[in-house]
PDB file of C-alpha atoms in Angstrom:
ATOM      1  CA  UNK A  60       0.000   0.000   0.000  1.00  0.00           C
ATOM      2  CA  UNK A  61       1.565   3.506  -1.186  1.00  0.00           C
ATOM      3  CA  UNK A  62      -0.137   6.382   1.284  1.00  0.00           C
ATOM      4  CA  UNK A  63       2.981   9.113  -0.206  1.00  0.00           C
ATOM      5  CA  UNK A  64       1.357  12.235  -1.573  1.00  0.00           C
ATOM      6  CA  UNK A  65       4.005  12.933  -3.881  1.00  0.00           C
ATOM      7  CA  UNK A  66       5.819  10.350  -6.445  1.00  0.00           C
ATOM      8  CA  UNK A  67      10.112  10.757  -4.913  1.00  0.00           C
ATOM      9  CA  UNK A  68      12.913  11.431  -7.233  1.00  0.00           C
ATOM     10  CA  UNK A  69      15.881   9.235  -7.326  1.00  0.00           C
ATOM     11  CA  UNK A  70      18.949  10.579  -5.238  1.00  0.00           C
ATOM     12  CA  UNK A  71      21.735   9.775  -3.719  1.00  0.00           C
ATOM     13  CA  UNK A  72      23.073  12.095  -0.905  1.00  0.00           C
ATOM     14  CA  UNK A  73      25.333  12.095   1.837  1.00  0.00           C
ATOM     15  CA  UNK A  74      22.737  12.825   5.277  1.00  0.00           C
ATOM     16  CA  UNK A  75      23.217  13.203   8.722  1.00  0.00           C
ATOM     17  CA  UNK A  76      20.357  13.141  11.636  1.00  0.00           C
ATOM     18  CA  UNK A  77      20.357  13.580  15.057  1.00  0.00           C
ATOM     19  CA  UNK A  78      17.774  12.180  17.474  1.00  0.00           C
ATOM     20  CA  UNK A  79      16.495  14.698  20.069  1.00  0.00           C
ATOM     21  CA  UNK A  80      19.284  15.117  22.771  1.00  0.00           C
ATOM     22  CA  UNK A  81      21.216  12.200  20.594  1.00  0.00           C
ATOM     23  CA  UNK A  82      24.687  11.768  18.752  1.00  0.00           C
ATOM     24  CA  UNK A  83      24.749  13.253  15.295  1.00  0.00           C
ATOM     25  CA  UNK A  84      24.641   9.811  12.624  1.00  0.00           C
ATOM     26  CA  UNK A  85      25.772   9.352   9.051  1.00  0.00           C
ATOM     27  CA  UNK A  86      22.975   7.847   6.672  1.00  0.00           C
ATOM     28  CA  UNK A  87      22.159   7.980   3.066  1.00  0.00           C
ATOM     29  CA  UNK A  88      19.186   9.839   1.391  1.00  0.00           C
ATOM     30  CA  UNK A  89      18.148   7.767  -1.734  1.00  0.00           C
ATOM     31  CA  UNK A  90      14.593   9.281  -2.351  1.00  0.00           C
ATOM     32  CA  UNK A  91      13.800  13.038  -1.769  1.00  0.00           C
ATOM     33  CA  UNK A  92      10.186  14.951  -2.773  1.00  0.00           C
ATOM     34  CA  UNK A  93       9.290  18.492  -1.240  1.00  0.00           C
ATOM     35  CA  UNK A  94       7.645  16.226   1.683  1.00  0.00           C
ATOM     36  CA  UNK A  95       9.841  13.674   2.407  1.00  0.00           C
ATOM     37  CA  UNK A  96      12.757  10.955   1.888  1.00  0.00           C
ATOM     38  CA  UNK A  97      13.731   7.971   1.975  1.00  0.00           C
ATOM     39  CA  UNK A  98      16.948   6.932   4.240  1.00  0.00           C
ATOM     40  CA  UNK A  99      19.093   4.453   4.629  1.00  0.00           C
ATOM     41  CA  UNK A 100      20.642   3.674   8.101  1.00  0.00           C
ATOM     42  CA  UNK A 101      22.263   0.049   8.413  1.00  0.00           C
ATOM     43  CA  UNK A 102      23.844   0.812  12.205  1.00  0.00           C
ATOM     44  CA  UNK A 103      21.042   2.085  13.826  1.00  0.00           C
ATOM     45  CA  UNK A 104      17.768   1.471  14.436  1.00  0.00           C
ATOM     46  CA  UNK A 105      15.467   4.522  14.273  1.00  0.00           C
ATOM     47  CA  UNK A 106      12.002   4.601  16.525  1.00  0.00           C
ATOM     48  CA  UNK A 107       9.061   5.399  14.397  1.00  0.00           C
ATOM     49  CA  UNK A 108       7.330   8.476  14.949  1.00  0.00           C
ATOM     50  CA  UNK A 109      10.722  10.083  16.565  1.00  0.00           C
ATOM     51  CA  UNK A 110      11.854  13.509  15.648  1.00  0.00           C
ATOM     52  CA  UNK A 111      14.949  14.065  13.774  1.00  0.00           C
ATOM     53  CA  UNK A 112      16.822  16.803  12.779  1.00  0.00           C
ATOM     54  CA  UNK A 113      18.340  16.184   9.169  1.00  0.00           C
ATOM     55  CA  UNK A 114      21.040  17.503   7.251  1.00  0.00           C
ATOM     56  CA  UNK A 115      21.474  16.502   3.279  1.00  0.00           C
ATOM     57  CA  UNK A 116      24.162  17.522   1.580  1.00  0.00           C
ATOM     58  CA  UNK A 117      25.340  21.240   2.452  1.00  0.00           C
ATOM     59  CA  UNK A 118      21.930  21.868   3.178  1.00  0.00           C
ATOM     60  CA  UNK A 119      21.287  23.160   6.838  1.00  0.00           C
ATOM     61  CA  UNK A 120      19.714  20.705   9.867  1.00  0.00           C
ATOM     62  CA  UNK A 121      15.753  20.876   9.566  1.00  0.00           C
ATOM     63  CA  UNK A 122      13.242  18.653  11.505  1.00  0.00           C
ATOM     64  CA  UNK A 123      11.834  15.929  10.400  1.00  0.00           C
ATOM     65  CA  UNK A 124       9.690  12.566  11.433  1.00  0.00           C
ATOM     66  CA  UNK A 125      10.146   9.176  10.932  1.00  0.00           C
ATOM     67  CA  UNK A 126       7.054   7.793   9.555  1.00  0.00           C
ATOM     68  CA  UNK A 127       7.720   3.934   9.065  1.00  0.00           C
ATOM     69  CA  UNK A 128      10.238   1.358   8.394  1.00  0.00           C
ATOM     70  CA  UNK A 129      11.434  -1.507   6.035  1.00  0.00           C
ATOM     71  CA  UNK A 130      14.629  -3.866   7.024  1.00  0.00           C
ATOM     72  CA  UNK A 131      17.284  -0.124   7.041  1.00  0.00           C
ATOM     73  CA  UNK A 132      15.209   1.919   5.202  1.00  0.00           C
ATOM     74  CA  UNK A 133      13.384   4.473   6.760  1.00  0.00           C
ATOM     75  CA  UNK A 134      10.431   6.498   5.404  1.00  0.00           C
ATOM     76  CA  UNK A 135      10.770  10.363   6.740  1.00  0.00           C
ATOM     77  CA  UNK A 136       8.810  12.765   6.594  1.00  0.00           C
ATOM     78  CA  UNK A 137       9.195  16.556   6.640  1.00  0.00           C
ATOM     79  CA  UNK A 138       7.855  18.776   9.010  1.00  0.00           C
ATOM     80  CA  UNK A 139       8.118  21.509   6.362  1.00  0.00           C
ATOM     81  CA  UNK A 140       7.880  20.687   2.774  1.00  0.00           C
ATOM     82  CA  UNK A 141      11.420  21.521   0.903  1.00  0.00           C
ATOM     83  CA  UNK A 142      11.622  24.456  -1.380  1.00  0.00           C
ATOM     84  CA  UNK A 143      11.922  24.350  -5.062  1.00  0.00           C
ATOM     85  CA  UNK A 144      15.442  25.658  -5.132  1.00  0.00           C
ATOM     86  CA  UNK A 145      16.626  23.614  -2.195  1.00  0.00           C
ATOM     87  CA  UNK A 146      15.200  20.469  -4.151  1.00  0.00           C
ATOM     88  CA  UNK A 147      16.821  21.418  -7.295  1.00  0.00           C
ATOM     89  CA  UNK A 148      20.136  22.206  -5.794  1.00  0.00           C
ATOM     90  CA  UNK A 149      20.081  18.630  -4.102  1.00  0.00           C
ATOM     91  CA  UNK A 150      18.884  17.001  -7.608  1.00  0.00           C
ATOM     92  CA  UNK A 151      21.809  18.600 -10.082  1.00  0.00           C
ATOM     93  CA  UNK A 152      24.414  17.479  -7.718  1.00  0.00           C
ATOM     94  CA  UNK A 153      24.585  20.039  -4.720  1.00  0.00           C
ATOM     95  CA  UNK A 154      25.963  17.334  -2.537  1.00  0.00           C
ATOM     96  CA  UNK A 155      28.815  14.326  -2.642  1.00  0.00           C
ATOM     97  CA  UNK A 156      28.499  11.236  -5.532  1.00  0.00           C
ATOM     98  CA  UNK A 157      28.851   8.220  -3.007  1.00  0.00           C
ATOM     99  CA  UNK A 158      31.705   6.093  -3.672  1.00  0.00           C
ATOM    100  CA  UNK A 159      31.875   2.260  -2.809  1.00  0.00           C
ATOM    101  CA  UNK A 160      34.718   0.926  -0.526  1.00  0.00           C
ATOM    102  CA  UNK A 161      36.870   0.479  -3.503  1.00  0.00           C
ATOM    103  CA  UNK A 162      36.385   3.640  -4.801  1.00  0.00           C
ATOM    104  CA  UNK A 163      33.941   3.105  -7.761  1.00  0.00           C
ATOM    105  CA  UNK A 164      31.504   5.463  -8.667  1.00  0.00           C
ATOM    106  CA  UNK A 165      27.554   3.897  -6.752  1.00  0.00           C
ATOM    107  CA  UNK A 166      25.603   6.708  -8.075  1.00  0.00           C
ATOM    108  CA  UNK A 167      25.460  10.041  -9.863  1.00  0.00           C
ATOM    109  CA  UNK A 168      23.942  12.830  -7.897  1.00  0.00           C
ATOM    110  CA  UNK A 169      23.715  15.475 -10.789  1.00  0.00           C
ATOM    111  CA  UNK A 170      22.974  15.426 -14.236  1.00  0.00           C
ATOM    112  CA  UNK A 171      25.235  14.334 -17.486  1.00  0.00           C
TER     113      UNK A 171
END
């Protein structure tokens, strides 16, 4: 069952989050719409409905919710929707390409 408002573009881009009154984490933001993301966190596990503050990219902390979860990934939502020129700086490469452990290209984060 799909209950998302708005279809998520394809990313790839470097995240952090911090818990309230928790350690600042490293996790990966692999679907991003004006409302919300998808993350991937394979250290931690991450309470649904808990608040996070995220960071994506160069992009400054904002807070955000954990809505539900699948295995690492985490469905998060947005407490404010992202603006149009924040989006568009994240989707033409505004943040790191991810590199594998043996330094291989995973993704492309901006366009060709």
């Amino acid at each position: 069952m799909n209950l998302r408002i708005e279809d998520r573009s394809r990313v790839t881009v470097h995240g952090l989050y911090r818990i309230t009154n928790g350690r600042e984490r490293a996790a990966i933001i692999i679907d991003l719409s004006p409302k919300g993301c998808r993350l991937l966190e394979r250290m931690y596990q991450l309470p649904i409905g808990a608040d996070i503050m995220l960071t994506m990219g160069h992009i400054s902390a904002f807070p955000a919710r954990i809505c539900w979860n699948d295995g690492s990934f985490y469905g998060v939502e947005f407490k404010r929707p992202l603006h149009r020129v924040v989006l568009e700086h994240l989707y033409r490469g505004g943040a790191p390409i991810l590199r594998a452990p043996s330094g291989e290209e995973m993704a492309e984060t901006g366009e060709d």
